[in-house]
mmCIF file of C-alpha atoms in Angstrom:
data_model
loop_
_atom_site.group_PDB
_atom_site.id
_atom_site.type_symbol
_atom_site.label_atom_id
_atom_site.label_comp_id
_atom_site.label_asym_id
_atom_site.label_seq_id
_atom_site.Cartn_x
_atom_site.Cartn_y
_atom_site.Cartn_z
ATOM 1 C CA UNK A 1 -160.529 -75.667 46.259
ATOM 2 C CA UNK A 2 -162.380 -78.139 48.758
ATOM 3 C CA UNK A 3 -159.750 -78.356 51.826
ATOM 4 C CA UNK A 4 -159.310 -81.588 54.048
ATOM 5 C CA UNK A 5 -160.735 -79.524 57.044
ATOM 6 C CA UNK A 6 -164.341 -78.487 55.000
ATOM 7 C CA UNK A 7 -164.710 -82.435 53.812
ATOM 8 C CA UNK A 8 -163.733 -83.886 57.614
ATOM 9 C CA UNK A 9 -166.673 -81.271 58.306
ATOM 10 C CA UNK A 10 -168.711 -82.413 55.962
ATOM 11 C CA UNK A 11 -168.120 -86.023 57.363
ATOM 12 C CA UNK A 12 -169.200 -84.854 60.804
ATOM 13 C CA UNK A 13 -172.856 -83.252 59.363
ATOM 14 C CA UNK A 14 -173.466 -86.275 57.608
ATOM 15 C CA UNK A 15 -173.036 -88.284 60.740
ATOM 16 C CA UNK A 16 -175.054 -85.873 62.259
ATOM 17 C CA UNK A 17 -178.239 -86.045 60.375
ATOM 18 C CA UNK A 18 -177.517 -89.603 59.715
ATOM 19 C CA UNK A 19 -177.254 -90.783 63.709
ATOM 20 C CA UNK A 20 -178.982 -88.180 65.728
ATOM 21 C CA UNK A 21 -181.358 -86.001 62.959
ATOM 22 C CA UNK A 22 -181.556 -82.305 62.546
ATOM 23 C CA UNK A 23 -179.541 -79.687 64.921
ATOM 24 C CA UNK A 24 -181.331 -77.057 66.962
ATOM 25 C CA UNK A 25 -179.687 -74.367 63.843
ATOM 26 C CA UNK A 26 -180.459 -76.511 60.991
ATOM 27 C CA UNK A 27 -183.431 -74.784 59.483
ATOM 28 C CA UNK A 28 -183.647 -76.960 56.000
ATOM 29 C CA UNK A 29 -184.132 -80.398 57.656
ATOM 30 C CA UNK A 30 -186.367 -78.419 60.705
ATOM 31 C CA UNK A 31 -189.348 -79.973 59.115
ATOM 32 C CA UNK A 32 -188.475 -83.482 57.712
ATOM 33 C CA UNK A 33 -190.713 -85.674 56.968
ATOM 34 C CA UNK A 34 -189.444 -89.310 57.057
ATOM 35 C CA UNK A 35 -190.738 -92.459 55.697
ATOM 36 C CA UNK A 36 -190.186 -94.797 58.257
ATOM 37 C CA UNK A 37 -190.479 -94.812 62.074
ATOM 38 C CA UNK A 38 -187.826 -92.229 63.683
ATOM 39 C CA UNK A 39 -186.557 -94.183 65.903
ATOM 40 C CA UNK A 40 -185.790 -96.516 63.541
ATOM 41 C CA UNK A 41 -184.365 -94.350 61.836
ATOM 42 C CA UNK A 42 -181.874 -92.775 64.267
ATOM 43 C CA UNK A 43 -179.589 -94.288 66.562
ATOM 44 C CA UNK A 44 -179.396 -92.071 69.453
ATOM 45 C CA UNK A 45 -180.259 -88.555 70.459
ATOM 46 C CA UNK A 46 -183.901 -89.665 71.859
ATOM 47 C CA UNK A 47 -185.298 -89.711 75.162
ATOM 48 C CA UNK A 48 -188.423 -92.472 75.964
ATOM 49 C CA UNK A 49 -190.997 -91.975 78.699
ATOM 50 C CA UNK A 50 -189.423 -92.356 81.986
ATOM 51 C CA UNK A 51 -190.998 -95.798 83.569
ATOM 52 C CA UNK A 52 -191.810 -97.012 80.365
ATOM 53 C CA UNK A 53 -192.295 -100.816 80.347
ATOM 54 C CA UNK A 54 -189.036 -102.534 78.503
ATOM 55 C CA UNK A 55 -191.131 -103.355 75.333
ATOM 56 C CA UNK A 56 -191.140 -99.405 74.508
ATOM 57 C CA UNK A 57 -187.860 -98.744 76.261
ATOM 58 C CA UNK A 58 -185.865 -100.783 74.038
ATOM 59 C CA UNK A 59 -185.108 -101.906 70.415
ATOM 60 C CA UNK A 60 -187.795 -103.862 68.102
ATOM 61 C CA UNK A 61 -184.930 -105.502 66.606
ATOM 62 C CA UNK A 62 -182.280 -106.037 69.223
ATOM 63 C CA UNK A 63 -182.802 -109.989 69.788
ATOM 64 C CA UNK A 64 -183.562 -110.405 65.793
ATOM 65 C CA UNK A 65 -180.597 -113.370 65.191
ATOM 66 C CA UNK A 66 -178.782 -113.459 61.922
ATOM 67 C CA UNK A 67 -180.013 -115.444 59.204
ATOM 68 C CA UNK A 68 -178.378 -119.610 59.577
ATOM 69 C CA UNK A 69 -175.734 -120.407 57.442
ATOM 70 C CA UNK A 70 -175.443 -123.040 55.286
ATOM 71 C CA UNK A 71 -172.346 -125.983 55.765
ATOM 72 C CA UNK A 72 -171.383 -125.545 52.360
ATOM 73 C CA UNK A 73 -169.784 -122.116 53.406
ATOM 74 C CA UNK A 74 -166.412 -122.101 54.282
ATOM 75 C CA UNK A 75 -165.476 -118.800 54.330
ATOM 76 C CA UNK A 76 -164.504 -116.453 57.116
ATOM 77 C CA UNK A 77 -167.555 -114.978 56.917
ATOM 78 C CA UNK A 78 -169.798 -118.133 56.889
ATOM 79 C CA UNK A 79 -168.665 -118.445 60.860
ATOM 80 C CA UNK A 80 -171.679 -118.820 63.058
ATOM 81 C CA UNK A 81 -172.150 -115.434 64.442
ATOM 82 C CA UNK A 82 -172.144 -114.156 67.896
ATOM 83 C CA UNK A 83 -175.512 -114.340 69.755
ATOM 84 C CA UNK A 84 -176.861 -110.924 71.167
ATOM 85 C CA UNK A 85 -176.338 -110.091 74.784
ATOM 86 C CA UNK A 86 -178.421 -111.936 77.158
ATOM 87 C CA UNK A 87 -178.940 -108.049 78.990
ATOM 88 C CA UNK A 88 -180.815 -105.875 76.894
ATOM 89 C CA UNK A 89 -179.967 -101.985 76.580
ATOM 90 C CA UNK A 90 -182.168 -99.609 77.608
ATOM 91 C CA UNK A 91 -182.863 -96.141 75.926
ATOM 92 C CA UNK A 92 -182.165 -93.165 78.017
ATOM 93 C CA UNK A 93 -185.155 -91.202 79.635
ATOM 94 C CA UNK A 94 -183.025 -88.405 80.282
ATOM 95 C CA UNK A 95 -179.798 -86.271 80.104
ATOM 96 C CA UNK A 96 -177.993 -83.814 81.546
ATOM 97 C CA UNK A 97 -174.955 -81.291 82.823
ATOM 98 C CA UNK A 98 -173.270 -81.611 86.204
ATOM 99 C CA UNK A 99 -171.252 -78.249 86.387
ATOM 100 C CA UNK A 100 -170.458 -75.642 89.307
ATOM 101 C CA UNK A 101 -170.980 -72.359 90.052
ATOM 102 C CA UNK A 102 -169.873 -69.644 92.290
ATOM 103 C CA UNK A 103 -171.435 -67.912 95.279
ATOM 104 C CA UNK A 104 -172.983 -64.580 93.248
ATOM 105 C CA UNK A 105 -174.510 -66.650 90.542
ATOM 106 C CA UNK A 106 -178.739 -67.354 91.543
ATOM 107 C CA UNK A 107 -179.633 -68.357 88.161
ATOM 108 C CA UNK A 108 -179.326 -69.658 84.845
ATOM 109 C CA UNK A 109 -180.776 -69.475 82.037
ATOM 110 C CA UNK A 110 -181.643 -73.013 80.104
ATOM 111 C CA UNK A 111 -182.472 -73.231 76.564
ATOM 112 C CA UNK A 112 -184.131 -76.608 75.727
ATOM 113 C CA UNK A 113 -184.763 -77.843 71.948
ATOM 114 C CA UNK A 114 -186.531 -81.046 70.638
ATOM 115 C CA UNK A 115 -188.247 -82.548 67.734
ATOM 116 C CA UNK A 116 -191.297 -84.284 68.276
ATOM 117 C CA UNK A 117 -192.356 -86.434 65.376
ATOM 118 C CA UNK A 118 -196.126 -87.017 64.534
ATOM 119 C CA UNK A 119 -197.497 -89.794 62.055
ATOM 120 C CA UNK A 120 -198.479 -87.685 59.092
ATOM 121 C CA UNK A 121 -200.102 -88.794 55.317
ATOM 122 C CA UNK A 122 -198.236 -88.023 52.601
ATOM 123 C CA UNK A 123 -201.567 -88.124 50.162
ATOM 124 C CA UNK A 124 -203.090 -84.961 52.713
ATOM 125 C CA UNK A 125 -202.321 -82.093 54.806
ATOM 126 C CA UNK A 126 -203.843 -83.142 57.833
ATOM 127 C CA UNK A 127 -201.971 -85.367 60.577
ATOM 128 C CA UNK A 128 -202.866 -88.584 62.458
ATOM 129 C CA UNK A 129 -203.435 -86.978 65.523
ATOM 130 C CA UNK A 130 -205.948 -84.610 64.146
ATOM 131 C CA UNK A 131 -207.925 -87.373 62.597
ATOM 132 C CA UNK A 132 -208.043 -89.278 66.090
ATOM 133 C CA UNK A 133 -209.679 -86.033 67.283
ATOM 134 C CA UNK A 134 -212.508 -86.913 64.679
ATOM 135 C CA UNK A 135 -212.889 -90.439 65.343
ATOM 136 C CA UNK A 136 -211.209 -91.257 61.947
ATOM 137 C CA UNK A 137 -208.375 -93.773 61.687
ATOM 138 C CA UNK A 138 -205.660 -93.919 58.614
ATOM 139 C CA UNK A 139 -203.352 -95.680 57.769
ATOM 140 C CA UNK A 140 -199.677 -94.375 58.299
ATOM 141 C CA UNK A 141 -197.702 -93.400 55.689
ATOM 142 C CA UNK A 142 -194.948 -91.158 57.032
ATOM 143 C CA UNK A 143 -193.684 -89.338 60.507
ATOM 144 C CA UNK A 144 -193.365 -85.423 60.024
ATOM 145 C CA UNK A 145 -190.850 -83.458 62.362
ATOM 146 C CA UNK A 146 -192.219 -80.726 64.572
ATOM 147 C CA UNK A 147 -189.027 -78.837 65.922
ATOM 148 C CA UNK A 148 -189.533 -77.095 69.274
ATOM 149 C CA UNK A 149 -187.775 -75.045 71.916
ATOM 150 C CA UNK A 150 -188.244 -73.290 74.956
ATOM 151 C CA UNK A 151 -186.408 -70.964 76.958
ATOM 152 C CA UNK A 152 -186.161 -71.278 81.358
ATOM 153 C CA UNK A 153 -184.835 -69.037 83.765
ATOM 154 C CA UNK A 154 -183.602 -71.540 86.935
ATOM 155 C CA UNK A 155 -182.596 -70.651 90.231
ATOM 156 C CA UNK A 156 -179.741 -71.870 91.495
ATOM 157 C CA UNK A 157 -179.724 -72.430 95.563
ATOM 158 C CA UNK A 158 -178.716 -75.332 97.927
ATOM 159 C CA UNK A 159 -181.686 -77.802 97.745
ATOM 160 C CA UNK A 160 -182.393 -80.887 100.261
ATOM 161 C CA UNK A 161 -184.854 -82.148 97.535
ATOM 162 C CA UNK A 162 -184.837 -81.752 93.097
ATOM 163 C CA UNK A 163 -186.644 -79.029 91.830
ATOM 164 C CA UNK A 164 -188.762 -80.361 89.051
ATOM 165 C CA UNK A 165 -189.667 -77.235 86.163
ATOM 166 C CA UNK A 166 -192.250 -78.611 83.737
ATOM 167 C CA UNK A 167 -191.604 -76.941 80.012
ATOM 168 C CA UNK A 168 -194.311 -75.254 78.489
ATOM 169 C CA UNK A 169 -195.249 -77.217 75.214
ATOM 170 C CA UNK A 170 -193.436 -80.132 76.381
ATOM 171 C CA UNK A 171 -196.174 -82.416 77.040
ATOM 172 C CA UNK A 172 -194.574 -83.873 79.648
ATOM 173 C CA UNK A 173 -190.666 -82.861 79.434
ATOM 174 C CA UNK A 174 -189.336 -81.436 82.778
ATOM 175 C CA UNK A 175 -186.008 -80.213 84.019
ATOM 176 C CA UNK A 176 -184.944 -81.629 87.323
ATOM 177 C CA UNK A 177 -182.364 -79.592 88.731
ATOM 178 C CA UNK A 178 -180.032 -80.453 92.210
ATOM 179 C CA UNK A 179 -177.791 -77.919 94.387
ATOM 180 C CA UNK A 180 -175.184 -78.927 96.609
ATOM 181 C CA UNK A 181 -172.711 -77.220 98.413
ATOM 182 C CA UNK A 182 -168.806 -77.637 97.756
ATOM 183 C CA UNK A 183 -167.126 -78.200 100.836
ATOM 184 C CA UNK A 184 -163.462 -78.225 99.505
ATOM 185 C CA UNK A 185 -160.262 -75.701 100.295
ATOM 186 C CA UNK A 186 -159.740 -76.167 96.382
ATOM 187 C CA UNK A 187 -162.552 -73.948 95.906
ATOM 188 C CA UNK A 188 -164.029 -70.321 96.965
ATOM 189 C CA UNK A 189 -166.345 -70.499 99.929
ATOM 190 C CA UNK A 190 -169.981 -70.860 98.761
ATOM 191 C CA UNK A 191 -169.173 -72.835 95.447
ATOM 192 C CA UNK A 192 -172.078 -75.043 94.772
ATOM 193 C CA UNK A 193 -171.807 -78.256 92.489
ATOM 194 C CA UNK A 194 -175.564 -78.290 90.288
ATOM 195 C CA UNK A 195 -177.035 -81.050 88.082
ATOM 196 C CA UNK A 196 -179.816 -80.207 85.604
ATOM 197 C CA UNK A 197 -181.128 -83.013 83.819
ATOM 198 C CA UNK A 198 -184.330 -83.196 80.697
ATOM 199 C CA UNK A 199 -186.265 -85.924 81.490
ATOM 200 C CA UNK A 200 -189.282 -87.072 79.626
ATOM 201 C CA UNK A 201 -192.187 -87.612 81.892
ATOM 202 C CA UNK A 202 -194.725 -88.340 78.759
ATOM 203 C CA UNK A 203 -197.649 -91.310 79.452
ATOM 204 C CA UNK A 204 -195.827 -94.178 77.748
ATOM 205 C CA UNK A 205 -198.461 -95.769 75.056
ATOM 206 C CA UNK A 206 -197.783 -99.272 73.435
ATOM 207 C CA UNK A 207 -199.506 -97.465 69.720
ATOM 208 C CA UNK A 208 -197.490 -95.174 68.113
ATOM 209 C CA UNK A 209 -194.775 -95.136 70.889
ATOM 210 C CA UNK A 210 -192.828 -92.388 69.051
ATOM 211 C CA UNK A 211 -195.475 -89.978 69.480
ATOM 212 C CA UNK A 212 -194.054 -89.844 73.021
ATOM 213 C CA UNK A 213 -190.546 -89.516 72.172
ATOM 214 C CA UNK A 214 -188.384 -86.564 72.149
ATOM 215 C CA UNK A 215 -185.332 -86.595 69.293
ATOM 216 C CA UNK A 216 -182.859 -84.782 68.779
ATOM 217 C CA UNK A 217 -182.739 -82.954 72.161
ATOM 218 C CA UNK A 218 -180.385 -80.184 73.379
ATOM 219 C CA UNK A 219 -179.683 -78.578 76.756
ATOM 220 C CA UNK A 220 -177.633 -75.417 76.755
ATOM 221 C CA UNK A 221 -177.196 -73.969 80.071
ATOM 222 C CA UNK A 222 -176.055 -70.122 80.332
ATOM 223 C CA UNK A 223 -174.509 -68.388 83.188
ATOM 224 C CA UNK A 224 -173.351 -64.585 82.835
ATOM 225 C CA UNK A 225 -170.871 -64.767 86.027
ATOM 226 C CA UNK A 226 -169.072 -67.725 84.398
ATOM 227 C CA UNK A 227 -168.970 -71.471 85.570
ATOM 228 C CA UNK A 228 -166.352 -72.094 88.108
ATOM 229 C CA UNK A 229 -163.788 -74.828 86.235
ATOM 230 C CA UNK A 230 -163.043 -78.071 87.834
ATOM 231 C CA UNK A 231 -159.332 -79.181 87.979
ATOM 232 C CA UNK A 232 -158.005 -82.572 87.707
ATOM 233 C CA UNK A 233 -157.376 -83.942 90.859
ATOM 234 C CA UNK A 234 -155.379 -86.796 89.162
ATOM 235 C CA UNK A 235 -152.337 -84.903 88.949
ATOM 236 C CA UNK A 236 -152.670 -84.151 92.336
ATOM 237 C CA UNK A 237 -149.696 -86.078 94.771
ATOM 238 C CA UNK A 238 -149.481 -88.881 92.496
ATOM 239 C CA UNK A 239 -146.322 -90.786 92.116
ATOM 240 C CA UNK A 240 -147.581 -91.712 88.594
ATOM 241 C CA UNK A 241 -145.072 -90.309 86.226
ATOM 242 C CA UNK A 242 -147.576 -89.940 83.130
ATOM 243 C CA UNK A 243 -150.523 -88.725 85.117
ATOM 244 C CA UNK A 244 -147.571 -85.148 87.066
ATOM 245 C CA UNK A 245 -146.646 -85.157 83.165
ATOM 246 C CA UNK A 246 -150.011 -84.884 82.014
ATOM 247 C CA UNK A 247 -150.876 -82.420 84.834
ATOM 248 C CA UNK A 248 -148.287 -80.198 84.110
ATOM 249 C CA UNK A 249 -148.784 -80.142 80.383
ATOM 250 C CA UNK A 250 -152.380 -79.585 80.929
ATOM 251 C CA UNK A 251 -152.658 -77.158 83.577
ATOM 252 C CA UNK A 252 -154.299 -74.379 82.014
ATOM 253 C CA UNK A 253 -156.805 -76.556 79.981
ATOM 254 C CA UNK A 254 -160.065 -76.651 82.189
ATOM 255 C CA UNK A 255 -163.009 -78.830 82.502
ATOM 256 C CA UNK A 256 -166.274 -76.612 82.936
ATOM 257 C CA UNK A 257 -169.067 -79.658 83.104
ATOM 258 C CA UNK A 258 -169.722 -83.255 82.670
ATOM 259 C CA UNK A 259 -172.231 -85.027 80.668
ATOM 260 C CA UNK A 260 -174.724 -87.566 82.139
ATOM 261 C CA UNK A 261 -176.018 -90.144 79.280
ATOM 262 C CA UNK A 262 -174.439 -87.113 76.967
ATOM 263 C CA UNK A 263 -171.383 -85.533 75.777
ATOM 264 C CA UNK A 264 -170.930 -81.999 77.222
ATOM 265 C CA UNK A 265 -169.568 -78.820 75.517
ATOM 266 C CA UNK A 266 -167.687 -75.891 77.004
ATOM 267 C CA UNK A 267 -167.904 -72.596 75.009
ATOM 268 C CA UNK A 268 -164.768 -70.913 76.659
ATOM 269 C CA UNK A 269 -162.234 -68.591 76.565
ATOM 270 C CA UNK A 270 -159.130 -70.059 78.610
ATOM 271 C CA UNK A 271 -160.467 -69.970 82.229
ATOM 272 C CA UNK A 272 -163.623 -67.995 81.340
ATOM 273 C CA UNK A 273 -166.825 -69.633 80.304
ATOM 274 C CA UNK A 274 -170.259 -68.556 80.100
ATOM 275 C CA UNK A 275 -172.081 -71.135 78.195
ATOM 276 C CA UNK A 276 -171.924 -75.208 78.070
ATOM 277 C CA UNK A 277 -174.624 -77.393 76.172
ATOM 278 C CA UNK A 278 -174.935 -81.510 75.338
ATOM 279 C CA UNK A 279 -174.106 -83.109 72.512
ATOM 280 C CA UNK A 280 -174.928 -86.350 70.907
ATOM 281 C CA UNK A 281 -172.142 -86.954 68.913
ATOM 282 C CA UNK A 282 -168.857 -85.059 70.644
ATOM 283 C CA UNK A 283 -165.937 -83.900 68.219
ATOM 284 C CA UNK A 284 -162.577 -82.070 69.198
ATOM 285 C CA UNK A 285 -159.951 -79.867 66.860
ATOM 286 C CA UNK A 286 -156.792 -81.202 67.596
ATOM 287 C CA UNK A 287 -153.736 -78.475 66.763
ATOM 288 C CA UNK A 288 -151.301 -79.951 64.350
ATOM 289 C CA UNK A 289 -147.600 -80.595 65.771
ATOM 290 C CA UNK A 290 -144.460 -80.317 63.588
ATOM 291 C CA UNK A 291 -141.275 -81.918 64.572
ATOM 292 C CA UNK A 292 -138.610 -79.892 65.634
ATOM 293 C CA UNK A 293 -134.768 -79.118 63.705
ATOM 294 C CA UNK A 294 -132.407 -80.662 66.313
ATOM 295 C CA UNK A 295 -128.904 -80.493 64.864
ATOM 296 C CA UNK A 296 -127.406 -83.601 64.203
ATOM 297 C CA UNK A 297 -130.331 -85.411 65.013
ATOM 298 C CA UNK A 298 -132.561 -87.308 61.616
ATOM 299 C CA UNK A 299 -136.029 -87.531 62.317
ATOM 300 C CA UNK A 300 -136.521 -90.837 60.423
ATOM 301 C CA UNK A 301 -139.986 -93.121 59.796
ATOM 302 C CA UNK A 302 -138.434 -96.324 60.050
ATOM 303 C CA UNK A 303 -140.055 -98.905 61.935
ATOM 304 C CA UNK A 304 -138.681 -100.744 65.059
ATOM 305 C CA UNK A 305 -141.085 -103.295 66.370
ATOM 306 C CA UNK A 306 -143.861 -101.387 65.232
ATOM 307 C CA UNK A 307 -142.310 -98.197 67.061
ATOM 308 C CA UNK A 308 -140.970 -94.995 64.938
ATOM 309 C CA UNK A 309 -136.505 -94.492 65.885
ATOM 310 C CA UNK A 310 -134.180 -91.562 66.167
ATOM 311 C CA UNK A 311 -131.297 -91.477 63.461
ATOM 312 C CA UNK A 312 -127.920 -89.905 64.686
ATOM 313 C CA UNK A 313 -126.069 -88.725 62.169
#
């Protein structure tokens, strides 16, 4: 029997694949071959060449205006519709984690995945690019996924300036990675704060601008001595009543990083954790509360104003 929990996760992969494209595990859609432009095709999960001129950097489509509608329409729909923004939105040329570390920790390892899409021919075996090698020119048909991955071992030291690690097979993609020092009593002595970010570095070309960019990527950042959590400082001498309630509910829930242009994910146990990572579409399991028997007291669903009441008996 299907349960509500394996269909709400069924949901989520479908948004998944649907939004972003295939996960760094997802071995059956590794190699996809789609029919129109990726990113067309996907929403988000993509970085562009950093520096890219705004024709590349943004949607084809963004100022296309909805088709004119005729007087004769009258219904709530036929309402002249909303021009676009007059600012356009910019894809991102990176990501990252801001996170922090203790004193022993000197490095991390990063684990960075991508899919790099190449025109391909559905009628042959041999891709676009390897034709322009030859001097021959086809027309394209399709985009075919290449999934890649590589695997960096980071130090992790006050810097003055970013340290800038090219990855191998990236063409171009390089972690950028900054170290500060955490001068707060809230904190051991020697606790650094630490940024890494992807960024895609790739020559921008006004062609087949997808050649250049990378979907689907993934930064998971691994530390054996354990990130050092950040508390909430909100809770902190505050005279708001929800925020001490909130604090005090939520004290032993911690925050191990922050996402930049990204969701972030903490793989912990209580205040342990080890590993974080991005992700493009963020979901959270919420534990499922059951009133409580209070004698003499009716837990009822009437409505008050739009608000649920108590029911003395």
């Amino acid at each position: 029997m299907t349960t509500s929990a394996e269909i709400r996760s069924t949901l989520v992969e479908a948004l998944q694949l649907d939004l972003v494209g295939p996960t760094p595990g997802d071995t059956e859609h590794a190699e996809e071959i789609l029919k129109q432009a990726p990113s067309k095709w996907y929403l988000t999960g993509f970085l562009v060449p950093f520096g890219a001129p705004p024709e590349i950097r943004t949607d084809d489509d963004e100022e296309d205006m909805p088709e004119e509608l005729t007087k004769s329409e009258t219904s709530e729909d036929s309402k002249t519709p909303d021009k676009p923004p007059a600012r356009k939105a910019f894809f991102p040329s990176s990501m990252g984690l801001s996170f922090l570390v203790s004193a022993n920790t000197k490095e991390i390892e990063a684990i960075i995945s991508w899919g790099d899409y190449i025109p391909f021919d559905l009628n042959s075996e041999v891709s676009d690019i390897e034709d322009e090698e030859k001097g021959k020119k086809r027309k394209k048909e399709a985009w075919k996924r290449i999934s890649q991955k590589a695997i960096l071992t980071i130090p992790v030291e006050e810097t003055h300036e970013p340290l800038q690690f090219e990855i191998l097979g990236g063409r171009g993609l390089t972690l950028v990675i900054t170290c500060r020092q955490v001068r707060d009593s809230r904190f051991p002595t020697g606790t650094l704060s630490a940024s890494v970010f992807l960024v895609n570095y790739r020559q921008a070309t006004h062609g087949d601008r997808d050649v250049t960019f990378a979907f689907q990527t993934c930064l998971s950042l691994s530390c054996p001595e354990g990130f050092v959590p950040r508390p909430d400082p909100r809770g902190i001498n505050t005279d708001d009543w929800d925020e001490a309630v909130a604090s005090l509910q939520y004290q032993e829930d911690y925050e191990f990083a922050v996402g930049h242009n990204v969701s972030a994910v903490a793989k912990a146990t209580g205040d342990h954790c080890t590993e974080i990572c991005t992700t493009w579409i963020p979901t959270s399991e919420v534990p499922r509360v059951n009133a409580a028997t209070i004698k003499n007291v009716q837990l009822g669903a009437l409505l008050n104003r739009g608000m649920a009441s108590l029911i003395l008996k």
